[in-house]
PDB file of C-alpha atoms and ligand atoms in Angstrom:
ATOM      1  CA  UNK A   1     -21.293  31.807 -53.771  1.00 56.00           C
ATOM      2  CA  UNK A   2     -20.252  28.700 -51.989  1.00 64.00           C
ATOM      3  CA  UNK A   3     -19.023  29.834 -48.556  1.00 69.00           C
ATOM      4  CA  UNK A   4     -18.978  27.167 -46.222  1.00 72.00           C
ATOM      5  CA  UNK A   5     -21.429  26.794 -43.671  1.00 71.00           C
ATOM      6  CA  UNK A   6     -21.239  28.020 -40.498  1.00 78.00           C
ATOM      7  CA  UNK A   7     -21.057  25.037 -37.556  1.00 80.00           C
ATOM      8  CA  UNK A   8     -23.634  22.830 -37.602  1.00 87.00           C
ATOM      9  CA  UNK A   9     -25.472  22.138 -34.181  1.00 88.00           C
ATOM     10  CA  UNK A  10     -24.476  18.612 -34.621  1.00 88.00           C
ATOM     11  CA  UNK A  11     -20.900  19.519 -35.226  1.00 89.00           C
ATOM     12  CA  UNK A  12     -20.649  21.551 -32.309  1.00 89.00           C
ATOM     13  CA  UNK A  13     -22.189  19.071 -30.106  1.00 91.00           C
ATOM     14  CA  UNK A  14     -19.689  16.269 -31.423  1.00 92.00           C
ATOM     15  CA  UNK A  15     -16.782  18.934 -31.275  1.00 92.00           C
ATOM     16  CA  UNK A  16     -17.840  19.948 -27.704  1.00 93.00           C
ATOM     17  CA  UNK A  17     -18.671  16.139 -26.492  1.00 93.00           C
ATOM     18  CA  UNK A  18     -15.352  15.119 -27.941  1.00 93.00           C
ATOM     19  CA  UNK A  19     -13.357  17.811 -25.708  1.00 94.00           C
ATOM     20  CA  UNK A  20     -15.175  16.549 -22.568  1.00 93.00           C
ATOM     21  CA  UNK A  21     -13.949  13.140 -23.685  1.00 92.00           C
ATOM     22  CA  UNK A  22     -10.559  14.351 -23.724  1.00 91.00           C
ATOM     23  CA  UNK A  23     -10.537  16.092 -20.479  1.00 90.00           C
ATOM     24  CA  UNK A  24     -11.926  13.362 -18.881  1.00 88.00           C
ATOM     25  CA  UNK A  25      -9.071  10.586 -20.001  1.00 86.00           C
ATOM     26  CA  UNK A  26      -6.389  13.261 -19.083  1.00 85.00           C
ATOM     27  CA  UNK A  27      -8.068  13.736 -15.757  1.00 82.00           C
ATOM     28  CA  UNK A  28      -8.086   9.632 -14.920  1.00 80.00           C
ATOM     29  CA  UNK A  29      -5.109   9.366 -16.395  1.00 80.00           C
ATOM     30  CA  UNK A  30      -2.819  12.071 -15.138  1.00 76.00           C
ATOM     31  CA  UNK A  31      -2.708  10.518 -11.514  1.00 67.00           C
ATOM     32  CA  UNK A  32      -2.544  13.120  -9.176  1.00 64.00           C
ATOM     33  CA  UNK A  33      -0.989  12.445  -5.329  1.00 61.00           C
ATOM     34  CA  UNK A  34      -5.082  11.404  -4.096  1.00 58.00           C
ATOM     35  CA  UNK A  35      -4.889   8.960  -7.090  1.00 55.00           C
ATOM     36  CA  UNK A  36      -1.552   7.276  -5.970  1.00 53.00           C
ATOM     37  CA  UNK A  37      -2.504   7.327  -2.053  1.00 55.00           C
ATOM     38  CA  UNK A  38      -5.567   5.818  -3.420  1.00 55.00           C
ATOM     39  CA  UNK A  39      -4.655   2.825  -5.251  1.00 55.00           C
ATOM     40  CA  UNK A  40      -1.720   2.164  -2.743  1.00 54.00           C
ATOM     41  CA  UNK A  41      -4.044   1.864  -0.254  1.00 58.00           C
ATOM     42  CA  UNK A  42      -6.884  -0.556  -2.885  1.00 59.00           C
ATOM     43  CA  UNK A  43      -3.916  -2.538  -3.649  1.00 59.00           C
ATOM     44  CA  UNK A  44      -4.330  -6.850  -2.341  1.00 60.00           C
ATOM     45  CA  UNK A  45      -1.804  -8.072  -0.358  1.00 62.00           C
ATOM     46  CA  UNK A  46       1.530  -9.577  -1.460  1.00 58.00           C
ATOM     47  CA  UNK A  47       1.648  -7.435  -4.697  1.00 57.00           C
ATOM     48  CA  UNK A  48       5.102  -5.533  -3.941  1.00 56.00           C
ATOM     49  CA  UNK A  49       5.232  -1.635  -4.267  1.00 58.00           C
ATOM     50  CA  UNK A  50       6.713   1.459  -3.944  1.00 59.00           C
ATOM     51  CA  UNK A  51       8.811   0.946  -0.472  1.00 71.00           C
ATOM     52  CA  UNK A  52       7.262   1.490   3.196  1.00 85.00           C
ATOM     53  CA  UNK A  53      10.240   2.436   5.557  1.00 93.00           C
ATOM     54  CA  UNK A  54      10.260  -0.070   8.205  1.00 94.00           C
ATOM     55  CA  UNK A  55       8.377   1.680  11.193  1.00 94.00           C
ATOM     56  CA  UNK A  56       5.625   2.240   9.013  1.00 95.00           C
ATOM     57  CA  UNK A  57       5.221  -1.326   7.957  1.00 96.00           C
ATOM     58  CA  UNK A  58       5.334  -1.950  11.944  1.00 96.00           C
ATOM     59  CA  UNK A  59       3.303   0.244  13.085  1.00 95.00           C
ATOM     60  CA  UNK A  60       0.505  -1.161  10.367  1.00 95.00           C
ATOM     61  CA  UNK A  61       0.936  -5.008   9.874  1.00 96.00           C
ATOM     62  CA  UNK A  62       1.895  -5.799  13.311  1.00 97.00           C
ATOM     63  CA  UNK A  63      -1.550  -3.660  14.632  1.00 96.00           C
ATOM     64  CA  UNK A  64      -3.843  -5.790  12.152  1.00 96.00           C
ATOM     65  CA  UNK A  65      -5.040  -8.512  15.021  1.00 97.00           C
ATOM     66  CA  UNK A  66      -3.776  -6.723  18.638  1.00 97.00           C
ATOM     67  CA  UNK A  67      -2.258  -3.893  19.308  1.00 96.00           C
ATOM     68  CA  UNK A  68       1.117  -2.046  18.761  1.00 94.00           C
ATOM     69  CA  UNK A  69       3.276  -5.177  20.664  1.00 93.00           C
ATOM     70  CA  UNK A  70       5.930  -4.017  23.396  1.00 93.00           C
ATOM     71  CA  UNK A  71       9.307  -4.107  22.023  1.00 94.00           C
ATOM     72  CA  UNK A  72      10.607  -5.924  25.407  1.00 91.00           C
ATOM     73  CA  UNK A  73      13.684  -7.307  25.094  1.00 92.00           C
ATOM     74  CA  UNK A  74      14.372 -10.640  22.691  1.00 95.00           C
ATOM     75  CA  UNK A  75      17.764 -12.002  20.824  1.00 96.00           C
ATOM     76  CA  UNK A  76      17.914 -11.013  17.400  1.00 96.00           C
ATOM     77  CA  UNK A  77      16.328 -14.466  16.347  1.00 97.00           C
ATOM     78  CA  UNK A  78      13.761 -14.842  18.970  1.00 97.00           C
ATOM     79  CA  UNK A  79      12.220 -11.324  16.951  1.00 97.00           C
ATOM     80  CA  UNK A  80      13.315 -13.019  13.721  1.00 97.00           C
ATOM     81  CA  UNK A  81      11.311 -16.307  14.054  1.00 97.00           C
ATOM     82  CA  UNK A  82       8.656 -14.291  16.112  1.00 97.00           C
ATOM     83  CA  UNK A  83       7.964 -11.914  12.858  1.00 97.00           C
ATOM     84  CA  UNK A  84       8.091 -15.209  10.431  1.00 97.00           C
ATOM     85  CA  UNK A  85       5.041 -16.397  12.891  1.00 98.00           C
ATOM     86  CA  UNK A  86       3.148 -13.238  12.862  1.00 97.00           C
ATOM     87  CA  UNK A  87       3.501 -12.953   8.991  1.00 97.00           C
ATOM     88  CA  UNK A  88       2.231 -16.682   8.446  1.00 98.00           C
ATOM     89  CA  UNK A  89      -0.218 -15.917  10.957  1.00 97.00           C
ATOM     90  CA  UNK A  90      -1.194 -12.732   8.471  1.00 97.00           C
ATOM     91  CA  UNK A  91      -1.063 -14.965   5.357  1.00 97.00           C
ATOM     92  CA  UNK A  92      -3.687 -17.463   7.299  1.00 97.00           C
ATOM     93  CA  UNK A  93      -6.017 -14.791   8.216  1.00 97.00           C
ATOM     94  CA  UNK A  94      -6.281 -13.249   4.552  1.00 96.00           C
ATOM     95  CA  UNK A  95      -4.495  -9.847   6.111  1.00 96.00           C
ATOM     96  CA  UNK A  96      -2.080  -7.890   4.436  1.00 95.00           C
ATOM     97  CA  UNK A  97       1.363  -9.633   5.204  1.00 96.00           C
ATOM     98  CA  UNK A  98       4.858  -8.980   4.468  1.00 96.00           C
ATOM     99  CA  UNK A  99       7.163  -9.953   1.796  1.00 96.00           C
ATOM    100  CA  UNK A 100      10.531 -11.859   3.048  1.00 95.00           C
ATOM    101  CA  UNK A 101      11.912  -8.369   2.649  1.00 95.00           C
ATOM    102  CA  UNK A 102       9.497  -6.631   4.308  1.00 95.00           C
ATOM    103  CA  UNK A 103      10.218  -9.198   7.056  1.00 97.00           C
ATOM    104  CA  UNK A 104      13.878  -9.083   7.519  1.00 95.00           C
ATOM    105  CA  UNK A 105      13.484  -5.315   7.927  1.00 96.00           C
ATOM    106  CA  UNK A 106      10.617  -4.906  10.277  1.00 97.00           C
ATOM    107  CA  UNK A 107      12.468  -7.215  12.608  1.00 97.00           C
ATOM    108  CA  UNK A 108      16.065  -5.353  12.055  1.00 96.00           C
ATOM    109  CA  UNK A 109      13.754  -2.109  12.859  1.00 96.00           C
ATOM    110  CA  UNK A 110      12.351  -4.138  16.083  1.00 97.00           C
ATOM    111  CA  UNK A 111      15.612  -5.371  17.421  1.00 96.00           C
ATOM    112  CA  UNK A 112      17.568  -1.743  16.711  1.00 95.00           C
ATOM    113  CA  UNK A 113      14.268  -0.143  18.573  1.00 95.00           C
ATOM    114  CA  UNK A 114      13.309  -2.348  21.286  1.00 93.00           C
ATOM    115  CA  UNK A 115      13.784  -1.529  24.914  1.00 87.00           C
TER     116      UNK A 115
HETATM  117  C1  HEC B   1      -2.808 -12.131  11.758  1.00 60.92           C
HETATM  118  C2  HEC B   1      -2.908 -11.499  13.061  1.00 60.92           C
HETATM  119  C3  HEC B   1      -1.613 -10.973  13.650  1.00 60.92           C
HETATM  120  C4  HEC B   1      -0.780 -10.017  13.110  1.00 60.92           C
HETATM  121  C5  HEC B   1      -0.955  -9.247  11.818  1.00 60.92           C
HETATM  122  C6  HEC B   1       0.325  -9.866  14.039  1.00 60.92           C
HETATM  123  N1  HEC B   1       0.126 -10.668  15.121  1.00 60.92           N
HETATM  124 FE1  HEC B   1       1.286 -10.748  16.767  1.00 60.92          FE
HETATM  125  N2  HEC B   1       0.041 -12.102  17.589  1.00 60.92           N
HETATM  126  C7  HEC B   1      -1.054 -12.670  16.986  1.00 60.92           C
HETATM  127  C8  HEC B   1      -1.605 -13.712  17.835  1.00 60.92           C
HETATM  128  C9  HEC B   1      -2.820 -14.572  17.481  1.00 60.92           C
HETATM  129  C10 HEC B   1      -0.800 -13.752  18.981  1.00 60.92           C
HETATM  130  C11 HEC B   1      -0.928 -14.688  20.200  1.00 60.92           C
HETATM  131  C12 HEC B   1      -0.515 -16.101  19.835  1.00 60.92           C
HETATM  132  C13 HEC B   1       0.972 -16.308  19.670  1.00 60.92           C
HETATM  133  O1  HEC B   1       1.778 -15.720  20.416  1.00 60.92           O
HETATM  134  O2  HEC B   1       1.366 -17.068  18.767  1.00 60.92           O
HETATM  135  C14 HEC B   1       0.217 -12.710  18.813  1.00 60.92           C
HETATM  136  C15 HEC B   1       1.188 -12.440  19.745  1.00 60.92           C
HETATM  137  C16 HEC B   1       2.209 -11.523  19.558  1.00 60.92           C
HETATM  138  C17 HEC B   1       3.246 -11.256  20.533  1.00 60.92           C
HETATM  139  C18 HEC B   1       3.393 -11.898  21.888  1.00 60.92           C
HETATM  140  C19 HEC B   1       4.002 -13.256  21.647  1.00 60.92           C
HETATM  141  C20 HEC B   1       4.831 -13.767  22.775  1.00 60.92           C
HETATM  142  O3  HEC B   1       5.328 -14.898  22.601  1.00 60.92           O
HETATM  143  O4  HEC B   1       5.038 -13.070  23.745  1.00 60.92           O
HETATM  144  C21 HEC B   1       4.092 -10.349  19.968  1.00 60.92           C
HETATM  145  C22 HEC B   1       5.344  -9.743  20.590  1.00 60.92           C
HETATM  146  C23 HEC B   1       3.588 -10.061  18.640  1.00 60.92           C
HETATM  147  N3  HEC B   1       2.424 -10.776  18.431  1.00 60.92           N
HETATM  148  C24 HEC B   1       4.200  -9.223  17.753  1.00 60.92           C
HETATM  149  C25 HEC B   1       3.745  -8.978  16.458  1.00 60.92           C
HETATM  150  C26 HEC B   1       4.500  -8.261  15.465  1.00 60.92           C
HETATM  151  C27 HEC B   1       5.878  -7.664  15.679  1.00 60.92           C
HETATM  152  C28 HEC B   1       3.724  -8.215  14.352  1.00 60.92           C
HETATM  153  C29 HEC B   1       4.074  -7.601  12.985  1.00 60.92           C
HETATM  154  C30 HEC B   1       5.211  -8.223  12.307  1.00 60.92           C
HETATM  155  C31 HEC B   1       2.487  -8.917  14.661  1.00 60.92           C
HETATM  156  N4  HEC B   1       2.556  -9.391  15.939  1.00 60.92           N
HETATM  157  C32 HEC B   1       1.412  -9.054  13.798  1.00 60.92           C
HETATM  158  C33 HEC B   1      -1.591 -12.298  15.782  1.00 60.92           C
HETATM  159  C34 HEC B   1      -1.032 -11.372  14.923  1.00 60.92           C
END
């Protein structure tokens, strides 16, 4: 009779080692919410993303070099040319800085917020 063999070793290790394989991609590549928090948080400055509402981009690229500025009162474009500073000042430095967008609305977020 010529029944087939039943599984190799080597088969079953292959078989075995090539499910592992396959959980493993899926795993990396199936990002879960750690994953995303993760590379949002790797990712170099000036590379534009998923959006930040505007206190959140104030409350973390304006507390890079001092702390949490006083929102005292300004004119809209004392704030406006204030924020272009900080942000060149950011670019200088290496820090993470804000895109033009970024910029127009931490500033409208400043001026609707300030004191
Ligand atoms: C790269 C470092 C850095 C970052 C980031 C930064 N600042 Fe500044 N900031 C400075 C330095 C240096 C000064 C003091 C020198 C000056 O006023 O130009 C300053 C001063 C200030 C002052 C006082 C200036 C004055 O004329 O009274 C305010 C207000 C201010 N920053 C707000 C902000 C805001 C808002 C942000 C976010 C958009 C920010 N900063 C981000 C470096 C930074």
């Amino acid at each position: 009779m010529t029944s087939r063999p039943p599984l190799s070793n080597g088969r079953a290790l292959l078989i075995t080692l090539g499910a592992a394989a396959v959980f493993f991609l899926l795993l990396f590549l199936i990002p879960g919410p750690h994953a995303a928090r993760r590379i949002s948080t790797l990712r170099p400055a000036g590379i534009p993303k998923v959006a930040e509402s505007p206190a959140v981009l104030f409350a973390t690229r304006c507390t890079q070099c001092h702390a949490l500025p006083a929102l005292t009162h300004r004119s809209t474009e004392d704030w406006r040319i204030l924020v272009l500073k900080m942000n060149r000042y950011m670019k200088q430095t290496g820090r993470q800085s804000l895109s033009e967008e970024e910029a127009s609305l931490v500033t409208r977020y400043i001026v609707q917020n300030q004191k």
